[in-house]
Short mmCIF file of N, CA and C in Angstrom, two decimals:
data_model
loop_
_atom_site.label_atom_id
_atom_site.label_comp_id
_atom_site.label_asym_id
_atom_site.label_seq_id
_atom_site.Cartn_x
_atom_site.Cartn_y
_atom_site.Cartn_z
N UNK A 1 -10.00 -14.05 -4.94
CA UNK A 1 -10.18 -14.80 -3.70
C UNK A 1 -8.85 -15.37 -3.21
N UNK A 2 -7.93 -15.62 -4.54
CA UNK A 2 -7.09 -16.44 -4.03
C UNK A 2 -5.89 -15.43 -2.90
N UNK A 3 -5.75 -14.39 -3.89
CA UNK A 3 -4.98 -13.22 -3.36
C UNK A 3 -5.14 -12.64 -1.93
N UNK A 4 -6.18 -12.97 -1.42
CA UNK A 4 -6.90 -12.28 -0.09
C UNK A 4 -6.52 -13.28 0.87
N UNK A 5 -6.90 -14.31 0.32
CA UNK A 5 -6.38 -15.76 1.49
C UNK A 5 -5.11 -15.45 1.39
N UNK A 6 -4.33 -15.72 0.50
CA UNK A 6 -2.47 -15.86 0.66
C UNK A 6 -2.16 -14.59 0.91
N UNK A 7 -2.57 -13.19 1.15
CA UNK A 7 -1.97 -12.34 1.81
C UNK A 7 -2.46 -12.32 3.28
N UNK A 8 -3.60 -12.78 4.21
CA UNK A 8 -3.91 -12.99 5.00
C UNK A 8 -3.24 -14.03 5.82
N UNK A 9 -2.42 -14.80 5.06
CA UNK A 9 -1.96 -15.86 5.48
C UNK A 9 -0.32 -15.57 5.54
N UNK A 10 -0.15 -14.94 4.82
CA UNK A 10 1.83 -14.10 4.64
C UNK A 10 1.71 -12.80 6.04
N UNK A 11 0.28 -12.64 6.58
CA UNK A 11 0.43 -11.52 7.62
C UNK A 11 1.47 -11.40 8.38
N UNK A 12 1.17 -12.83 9.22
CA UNK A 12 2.58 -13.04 10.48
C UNK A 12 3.89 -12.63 10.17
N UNK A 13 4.49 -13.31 8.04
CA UNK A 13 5.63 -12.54 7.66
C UNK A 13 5.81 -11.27 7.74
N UNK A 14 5.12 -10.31 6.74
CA UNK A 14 5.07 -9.76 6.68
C UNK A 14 5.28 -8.30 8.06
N UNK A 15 4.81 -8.71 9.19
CA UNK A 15 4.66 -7.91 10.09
C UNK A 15 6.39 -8.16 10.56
N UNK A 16 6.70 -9.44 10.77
CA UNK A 16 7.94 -9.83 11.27
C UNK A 16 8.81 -8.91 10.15
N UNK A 17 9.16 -9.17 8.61
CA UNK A 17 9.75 -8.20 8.17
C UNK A 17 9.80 -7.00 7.88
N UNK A 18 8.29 -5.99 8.15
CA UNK A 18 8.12 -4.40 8.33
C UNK A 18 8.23 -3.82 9.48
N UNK A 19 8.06 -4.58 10.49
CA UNK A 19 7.25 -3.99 12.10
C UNK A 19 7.85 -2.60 12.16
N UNK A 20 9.64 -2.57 11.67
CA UNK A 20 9.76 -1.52 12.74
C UNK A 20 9.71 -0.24 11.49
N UNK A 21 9.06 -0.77 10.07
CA UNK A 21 9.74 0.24 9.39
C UNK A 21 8.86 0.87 9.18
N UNK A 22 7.11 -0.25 9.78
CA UNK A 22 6.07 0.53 9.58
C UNK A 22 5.40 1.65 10.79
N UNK A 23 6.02 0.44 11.93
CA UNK A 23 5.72 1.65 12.82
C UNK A 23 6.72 2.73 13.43
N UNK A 24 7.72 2.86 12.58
CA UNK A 24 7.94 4.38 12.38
C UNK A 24 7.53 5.28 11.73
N UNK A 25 6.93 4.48 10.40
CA UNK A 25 6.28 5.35 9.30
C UNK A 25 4.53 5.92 10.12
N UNK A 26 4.05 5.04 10.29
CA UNK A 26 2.59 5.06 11.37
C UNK A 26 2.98 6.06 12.69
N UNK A 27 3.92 6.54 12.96
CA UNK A 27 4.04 7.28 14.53
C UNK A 27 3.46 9.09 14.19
N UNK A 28 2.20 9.28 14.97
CA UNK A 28 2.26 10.88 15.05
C UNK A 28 1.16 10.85 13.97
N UNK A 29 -0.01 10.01 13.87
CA UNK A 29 -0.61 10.22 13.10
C UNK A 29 -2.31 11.08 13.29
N UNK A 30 -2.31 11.92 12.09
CA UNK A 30 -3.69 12.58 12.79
C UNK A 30 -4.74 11.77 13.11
N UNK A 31 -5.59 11.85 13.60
CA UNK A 31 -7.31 11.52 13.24
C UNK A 31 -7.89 9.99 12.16
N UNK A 32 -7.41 11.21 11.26
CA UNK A 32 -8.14 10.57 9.86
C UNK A 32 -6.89 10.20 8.75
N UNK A 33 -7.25 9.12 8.93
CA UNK A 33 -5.87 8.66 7.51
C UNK A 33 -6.58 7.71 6.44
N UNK A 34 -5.85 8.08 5.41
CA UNK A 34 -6.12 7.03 3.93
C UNK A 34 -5.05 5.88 3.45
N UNK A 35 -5.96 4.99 3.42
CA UNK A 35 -4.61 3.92 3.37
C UNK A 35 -4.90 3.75 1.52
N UNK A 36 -4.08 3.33 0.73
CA UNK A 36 -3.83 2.84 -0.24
C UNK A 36 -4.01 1.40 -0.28
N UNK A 37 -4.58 0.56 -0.96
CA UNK A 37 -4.44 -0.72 -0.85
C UNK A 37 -4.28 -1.36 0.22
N UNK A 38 -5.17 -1.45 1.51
CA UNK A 38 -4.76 -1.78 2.86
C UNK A 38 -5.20 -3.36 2.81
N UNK A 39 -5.60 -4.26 1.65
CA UNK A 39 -5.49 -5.62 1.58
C UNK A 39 -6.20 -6.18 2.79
N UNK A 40 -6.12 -7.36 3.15
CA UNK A 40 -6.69 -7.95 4.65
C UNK A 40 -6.38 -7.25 5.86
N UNK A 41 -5.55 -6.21 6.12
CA UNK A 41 -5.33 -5.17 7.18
C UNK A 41 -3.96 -5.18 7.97
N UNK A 42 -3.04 -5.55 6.71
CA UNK A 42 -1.70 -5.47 7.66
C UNK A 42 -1.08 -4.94 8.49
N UNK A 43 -1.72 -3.64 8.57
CA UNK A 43 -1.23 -2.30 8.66
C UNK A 43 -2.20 -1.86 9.92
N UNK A 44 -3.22 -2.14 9.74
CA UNK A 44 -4.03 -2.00 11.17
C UNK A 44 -3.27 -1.98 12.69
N UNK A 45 -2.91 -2.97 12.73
CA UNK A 45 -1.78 -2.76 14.03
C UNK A 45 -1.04 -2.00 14.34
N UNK A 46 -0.76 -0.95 13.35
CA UNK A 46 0.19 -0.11 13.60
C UNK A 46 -0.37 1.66 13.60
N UNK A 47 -1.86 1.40 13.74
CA UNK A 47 -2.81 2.52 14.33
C UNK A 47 -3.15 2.72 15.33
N UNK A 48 -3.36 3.44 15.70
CA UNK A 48 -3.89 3.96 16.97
C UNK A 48 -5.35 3.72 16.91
N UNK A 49 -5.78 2.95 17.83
CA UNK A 49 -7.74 2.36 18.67
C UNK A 49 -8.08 3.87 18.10
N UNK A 50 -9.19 3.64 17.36
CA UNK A 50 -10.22 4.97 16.88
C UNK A 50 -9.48 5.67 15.76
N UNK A 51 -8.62 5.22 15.41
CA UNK A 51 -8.50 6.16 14.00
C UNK A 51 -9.76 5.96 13.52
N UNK A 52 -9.84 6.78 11.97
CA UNK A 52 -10.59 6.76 11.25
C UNK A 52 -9.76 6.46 10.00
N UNK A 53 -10.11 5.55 9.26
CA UNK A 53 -9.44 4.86 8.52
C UNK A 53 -10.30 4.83 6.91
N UNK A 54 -9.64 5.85 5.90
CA UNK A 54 -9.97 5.59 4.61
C UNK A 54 -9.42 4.99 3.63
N UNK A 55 -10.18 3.83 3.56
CA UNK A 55 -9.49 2.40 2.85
C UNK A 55 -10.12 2.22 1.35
N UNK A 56 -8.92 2.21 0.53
CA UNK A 56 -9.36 2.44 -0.74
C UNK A 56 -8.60 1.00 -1.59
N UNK A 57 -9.54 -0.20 -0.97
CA UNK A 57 -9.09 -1.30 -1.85
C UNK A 57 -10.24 -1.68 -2.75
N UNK A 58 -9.62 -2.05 -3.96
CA UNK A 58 -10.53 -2.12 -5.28
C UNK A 58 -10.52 -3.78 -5.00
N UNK A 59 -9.64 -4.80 -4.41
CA UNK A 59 -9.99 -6.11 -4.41
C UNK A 59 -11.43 -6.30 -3.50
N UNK A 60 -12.90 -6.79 -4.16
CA UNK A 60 -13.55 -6.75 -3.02
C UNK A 60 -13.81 -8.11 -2.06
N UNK A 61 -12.97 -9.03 -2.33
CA UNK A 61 -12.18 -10.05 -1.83
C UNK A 61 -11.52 -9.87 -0.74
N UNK A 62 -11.11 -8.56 -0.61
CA UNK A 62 -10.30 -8.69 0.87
C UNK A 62 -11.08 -8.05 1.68
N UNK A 63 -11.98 -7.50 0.93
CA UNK A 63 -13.02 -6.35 2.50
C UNK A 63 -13.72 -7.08 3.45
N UNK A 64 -13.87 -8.52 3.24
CA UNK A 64 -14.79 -8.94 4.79
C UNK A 64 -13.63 -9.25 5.75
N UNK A 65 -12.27 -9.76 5.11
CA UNK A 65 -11.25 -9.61 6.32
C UNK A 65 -10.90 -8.51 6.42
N UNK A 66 -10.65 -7.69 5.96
CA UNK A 66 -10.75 -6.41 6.22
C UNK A 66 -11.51 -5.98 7.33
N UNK A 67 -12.78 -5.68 6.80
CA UNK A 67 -13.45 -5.24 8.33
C UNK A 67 -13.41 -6.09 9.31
N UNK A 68 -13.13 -7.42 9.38
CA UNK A 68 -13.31 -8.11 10.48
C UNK A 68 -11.63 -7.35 11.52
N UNK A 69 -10.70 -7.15 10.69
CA UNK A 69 -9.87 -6.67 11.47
C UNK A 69 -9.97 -5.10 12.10
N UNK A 70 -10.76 -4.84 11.14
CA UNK A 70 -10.56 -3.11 11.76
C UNK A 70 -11.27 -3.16 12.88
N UNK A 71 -12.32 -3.55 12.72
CA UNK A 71 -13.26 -4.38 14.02
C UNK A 71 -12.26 -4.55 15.49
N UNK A 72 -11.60 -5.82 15.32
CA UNK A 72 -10.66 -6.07 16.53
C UNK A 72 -9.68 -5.24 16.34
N UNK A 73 -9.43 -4.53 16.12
CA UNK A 73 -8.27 -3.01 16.35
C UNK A 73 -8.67 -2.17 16.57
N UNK A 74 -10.18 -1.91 16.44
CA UNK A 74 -10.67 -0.90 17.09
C UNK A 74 -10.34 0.64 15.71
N UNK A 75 -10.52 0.28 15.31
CA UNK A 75 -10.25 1.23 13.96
C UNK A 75 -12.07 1.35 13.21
N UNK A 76 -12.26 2.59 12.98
CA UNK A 76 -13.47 3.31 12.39
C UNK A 76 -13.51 3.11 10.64
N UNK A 77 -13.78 2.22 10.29
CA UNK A 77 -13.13 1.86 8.98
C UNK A 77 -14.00 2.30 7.77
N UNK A 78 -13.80 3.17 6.87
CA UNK A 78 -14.46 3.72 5.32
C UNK A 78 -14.24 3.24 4.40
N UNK A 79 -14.53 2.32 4.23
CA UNK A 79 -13.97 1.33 3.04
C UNK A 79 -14.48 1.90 1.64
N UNK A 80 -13.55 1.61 0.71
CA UNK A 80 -14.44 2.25 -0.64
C UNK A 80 -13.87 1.38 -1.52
N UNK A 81 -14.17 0.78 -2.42
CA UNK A 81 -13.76 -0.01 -3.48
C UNK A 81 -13.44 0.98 -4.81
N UNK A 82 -12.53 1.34 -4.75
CA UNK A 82 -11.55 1.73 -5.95
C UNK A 82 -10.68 2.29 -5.86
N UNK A 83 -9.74 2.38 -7.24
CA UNK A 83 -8.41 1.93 -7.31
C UNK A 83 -7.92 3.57 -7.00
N UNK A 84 -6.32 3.15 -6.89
CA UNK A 84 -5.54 4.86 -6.38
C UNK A 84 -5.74 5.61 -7.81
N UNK A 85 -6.06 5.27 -8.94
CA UNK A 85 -5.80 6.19 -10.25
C UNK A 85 -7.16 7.24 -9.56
N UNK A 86 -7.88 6.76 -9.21
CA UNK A 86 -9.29 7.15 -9.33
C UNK A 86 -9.65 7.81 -7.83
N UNK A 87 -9.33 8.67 -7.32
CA UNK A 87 -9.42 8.52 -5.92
C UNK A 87 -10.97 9.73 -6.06
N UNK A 88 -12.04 9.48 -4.77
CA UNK A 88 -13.03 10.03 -4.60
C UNK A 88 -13.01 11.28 -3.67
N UNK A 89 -11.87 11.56 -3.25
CA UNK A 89 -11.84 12.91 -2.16
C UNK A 89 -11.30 13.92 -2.58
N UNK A 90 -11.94 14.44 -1.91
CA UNK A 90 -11.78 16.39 -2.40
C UNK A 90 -10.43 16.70 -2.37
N UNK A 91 -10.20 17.49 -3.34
CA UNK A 91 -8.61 18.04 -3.18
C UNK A 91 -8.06 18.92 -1.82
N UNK A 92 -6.99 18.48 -1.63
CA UNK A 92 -6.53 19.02 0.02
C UNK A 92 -7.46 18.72 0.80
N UNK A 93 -7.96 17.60 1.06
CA UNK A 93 -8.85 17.33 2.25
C UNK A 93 -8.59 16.17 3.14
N UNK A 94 -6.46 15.57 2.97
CA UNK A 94 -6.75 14.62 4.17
C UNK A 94 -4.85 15.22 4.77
N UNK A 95 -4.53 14.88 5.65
CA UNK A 95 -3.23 15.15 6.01
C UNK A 95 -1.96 14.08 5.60
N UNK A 96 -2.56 12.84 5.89
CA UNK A 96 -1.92 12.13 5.96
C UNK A 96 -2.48 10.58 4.81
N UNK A 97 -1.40 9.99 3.30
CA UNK A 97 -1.89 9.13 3.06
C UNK A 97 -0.84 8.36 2.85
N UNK A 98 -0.85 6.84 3.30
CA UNK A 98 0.19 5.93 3.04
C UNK A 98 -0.67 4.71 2.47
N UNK A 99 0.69 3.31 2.30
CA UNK A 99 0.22 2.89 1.01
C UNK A 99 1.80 1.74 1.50
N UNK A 100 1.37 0.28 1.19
CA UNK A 100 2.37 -0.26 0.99
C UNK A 100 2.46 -1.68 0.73
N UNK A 101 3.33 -1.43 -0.22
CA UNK A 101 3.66 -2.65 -1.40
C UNK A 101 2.60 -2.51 -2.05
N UNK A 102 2.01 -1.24 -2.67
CA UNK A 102 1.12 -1.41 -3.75
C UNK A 102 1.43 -0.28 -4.82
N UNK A 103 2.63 0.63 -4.84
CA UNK A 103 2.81 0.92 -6.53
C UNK A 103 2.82 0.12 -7.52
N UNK A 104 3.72 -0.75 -7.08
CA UNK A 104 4.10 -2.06 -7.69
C UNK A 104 2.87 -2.67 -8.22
N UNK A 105 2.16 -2.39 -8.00
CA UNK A 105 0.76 -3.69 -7.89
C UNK A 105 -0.06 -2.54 -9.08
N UNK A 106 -0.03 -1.49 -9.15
CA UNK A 106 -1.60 -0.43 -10.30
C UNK A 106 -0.69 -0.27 -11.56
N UNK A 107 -1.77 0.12 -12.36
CA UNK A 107 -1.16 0.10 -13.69
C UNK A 107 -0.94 1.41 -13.92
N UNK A 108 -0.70 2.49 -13.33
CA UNK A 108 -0.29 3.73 -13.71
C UNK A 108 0.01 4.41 -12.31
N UNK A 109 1.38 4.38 -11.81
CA UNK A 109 1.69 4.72 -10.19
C UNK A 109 2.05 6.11 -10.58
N UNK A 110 2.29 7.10 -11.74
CA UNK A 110 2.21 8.13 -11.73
C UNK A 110 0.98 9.34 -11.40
N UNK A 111 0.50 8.35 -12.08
CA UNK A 111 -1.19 8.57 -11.64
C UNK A 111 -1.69 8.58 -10.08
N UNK A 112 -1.22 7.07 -9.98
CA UNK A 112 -2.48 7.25 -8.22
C UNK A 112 -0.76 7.92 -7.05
N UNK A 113 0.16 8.74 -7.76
CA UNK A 113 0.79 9.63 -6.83
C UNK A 113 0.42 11.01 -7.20
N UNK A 114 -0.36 11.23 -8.43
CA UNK A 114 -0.86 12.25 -8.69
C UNK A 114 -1.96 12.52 -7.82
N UNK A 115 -2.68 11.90 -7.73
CA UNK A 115 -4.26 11.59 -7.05
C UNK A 115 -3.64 11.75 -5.50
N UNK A 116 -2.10 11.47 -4.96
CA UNK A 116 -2.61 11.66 -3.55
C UNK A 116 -1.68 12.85 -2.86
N UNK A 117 -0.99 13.54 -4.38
CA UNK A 117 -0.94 15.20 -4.23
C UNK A 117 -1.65 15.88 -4.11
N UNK A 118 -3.14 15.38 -5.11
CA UNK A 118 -4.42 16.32 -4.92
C UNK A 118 -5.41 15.98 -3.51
N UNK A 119 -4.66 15.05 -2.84
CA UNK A 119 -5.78 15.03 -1.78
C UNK A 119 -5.11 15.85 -0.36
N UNK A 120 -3.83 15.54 -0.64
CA UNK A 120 -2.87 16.12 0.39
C UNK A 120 -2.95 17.57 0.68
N UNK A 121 -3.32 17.85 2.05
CA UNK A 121 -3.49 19.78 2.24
C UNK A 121 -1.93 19.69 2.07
N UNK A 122 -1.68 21.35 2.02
CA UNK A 122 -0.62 21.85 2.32
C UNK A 122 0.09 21.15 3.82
N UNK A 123 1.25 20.26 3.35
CA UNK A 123 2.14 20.21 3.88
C UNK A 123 1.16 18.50 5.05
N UNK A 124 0.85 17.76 4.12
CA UNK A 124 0.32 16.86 4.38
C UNK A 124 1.53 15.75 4.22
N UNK A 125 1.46 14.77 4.00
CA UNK A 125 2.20 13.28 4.38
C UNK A 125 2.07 12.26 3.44
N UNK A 126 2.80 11.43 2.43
CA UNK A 126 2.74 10.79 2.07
C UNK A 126 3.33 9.74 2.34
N UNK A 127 3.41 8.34 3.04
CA UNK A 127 4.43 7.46 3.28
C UNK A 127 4.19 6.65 2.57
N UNK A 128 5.05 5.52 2.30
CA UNK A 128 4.98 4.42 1.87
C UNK A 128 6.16 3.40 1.77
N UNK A 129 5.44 1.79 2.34
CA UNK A 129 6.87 1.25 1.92
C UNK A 129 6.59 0.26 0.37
N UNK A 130 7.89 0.39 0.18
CA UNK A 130 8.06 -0.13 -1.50
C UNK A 130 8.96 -0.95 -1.57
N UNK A 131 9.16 -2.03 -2.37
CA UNK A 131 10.34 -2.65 -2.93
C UNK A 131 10.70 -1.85 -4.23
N UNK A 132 11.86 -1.93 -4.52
CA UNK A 132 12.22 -1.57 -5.98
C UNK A 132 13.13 -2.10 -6.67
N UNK A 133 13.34 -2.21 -8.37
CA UNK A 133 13.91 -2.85 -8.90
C UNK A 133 15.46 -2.84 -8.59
N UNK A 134 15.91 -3.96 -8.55
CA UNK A 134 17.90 -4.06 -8.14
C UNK A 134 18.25 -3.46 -9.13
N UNK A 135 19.61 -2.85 -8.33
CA UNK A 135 20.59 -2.24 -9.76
C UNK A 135 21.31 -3.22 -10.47
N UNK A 136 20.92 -2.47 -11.76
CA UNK A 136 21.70 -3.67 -13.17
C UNK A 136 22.95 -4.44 -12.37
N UNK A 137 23.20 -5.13 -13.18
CA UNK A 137 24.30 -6.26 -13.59
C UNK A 137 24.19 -6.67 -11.72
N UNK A 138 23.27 -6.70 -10.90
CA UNK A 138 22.65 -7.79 -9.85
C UNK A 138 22.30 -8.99 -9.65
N UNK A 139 22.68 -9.74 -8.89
CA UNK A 139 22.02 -11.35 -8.92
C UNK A 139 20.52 -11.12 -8.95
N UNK A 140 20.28 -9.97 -7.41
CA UNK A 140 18.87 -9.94 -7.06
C UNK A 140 17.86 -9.41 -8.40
N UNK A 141 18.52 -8.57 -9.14
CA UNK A 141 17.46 -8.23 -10.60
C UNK A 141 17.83 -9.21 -11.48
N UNK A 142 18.51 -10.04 -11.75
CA UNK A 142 18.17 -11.23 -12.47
C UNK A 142 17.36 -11.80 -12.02
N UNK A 143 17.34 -12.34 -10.63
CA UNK A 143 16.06 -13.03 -9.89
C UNK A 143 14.92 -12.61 -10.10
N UNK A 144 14.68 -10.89 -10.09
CA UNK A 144 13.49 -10.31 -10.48
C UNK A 144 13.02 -10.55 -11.68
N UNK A 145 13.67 -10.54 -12.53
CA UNK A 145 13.24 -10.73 -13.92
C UNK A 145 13.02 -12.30 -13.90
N UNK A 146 13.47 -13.35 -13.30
CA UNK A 146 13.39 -15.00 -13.89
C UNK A 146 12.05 -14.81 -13.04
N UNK A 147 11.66 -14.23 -12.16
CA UNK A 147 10.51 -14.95 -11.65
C UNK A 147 9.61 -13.86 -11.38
N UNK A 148 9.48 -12.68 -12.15
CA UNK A 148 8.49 -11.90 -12.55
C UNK A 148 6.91 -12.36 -13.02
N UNK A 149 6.56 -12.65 -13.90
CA UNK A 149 5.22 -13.39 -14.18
C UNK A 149 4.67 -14.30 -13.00
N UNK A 150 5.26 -15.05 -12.48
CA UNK A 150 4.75 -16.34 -11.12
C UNK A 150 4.36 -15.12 -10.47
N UNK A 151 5.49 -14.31 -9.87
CA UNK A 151 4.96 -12.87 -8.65
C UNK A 151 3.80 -12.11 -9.08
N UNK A 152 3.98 -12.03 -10.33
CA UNK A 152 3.01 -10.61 -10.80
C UNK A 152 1.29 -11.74 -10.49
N UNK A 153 1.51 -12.93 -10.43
CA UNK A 153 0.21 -13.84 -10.29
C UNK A 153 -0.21 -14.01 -8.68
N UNK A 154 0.71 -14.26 -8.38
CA UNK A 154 0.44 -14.35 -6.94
C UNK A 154 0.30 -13.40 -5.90
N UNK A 155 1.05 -11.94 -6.21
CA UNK A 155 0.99 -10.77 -5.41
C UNK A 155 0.33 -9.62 -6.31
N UNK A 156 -1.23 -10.03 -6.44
CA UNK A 156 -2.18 -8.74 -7.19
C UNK A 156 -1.04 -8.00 -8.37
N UNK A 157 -0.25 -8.82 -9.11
CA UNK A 157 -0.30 -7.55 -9.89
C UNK A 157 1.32 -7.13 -9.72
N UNK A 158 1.42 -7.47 -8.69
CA UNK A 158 2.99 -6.63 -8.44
C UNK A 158 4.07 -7.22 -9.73
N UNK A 159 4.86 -6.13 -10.02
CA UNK A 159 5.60 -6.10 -11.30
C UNK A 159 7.03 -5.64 -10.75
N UNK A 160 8.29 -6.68 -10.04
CA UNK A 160 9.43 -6.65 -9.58
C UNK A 160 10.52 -5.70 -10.29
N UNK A 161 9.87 -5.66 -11.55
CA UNK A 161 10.81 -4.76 -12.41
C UNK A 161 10.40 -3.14 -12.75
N UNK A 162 9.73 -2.75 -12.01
CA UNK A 162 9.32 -1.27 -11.99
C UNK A 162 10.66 -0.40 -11.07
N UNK A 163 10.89 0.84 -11.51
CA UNK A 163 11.49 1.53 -10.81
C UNK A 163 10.24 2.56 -9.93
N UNK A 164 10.09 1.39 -9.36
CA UNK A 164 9.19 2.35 -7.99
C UNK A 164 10.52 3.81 -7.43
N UNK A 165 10.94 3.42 -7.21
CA UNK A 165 12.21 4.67 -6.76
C UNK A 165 12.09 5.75 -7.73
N UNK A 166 12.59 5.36 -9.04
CA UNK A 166 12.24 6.81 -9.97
C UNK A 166 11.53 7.93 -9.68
N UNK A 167 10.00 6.52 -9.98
CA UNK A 167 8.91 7.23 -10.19
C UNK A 167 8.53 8.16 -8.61
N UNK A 168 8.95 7.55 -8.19
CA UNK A 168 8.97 8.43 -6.47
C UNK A 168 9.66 9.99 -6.79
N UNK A 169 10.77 9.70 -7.15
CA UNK A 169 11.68 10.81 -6.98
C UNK A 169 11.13 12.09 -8.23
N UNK A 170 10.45 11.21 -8.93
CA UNK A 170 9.71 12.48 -10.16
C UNK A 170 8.18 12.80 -9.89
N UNK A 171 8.02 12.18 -8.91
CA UNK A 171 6.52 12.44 -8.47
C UNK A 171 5.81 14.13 -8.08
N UNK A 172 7.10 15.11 -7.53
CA UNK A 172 6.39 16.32 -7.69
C UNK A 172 6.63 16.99 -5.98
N UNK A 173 6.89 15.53 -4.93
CA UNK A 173 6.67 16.12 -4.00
C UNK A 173 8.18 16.83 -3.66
N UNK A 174 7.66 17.52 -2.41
CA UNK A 174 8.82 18.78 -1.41
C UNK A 174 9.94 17.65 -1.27
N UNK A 175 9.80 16.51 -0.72
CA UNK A 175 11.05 15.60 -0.29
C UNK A 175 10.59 14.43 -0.25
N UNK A 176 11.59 13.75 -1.03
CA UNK A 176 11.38 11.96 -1.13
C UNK A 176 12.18 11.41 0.03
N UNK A 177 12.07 10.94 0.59
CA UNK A 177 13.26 9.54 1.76
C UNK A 177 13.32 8.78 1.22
#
């Protein structure tokens, strides 16, 4: 509960520090998209009225703000409660799936990037935005590490010291950015 309020409430940040990185990532999108962890609906704004929107958050804490936003955005919303390890759709059956600030957050991100190779047709889309761990001998990864546990409590899970980047770059796909 607590997680759903304080990310609902970090929205306004949040949009102020992604806007432009999400809606470049969001431009040119088909139909039907799968969001990863779409939380209270940050990301909604940066859809197009009538998508169809497959939302795969396992918190079920955030789904009544959730739909209340897809609602006023005008978004067709499929909500499903569970996690990226575990995904419920047919292999090669969506074009496009993004996801953000939530590797960081599951306990096996090799996994739910496995899961959204198998959903991806040929020559489908994966975006996502990520933080990742600072390079050694950094102020900013000392910071990560002194205040790792408080974060990992307050942001579902998220773990500052993962090499989200790595694991990106060994994930399997045609091209990482």
């Amino acid at each position: 509960r607590f997680n759903a309020w304080f990310l609902a409430a970090l929205d306004g940040y949040m949009h102020w520090k992604y806007a432009d990185i999400k809606a470049g990532l969001l431009r040119d999108l088909p139909p039907v998209v799968v969001e990863l962890g779409p939380g209270p609906g940050a990301n909604l704004r940066y859809l197009p009225r009538g998508t169809r929107l497959i939302a795969i958050e396992p918190n079920r804490h955030m789904h009544p703000i959730l739909q209340r936003r897809a609602a006023e955005f005008g978004i067709d919303l499929d909500l499903r409660g569970l996690v990226g390890e575990q995904l419920d759709l047919p292999a090669e059956s969506v074009d496009f799936v993004f996801s953000s600030l939530v590797l960081c957050t599951v306990d096996q991100p090799e996994r739910v990037l496995s899961q959204v190779r198998r959903v991806l047709r040929p020559g489908g889309r994966f975006a996502c935005v990520e933080h990742v761990e600072a390079p050694p001998d950094s102020p900013i990864r000392g910071i990560q590490h002194a205040i790792r546990r408080p974060w990992r409590w307050l942001f579902e899970g998220c773990d500052l010291c993962r090499n989200t980047g790595a694991t990106l770059q060994a994930s399997g796909f045609s091209r990482v950015d």
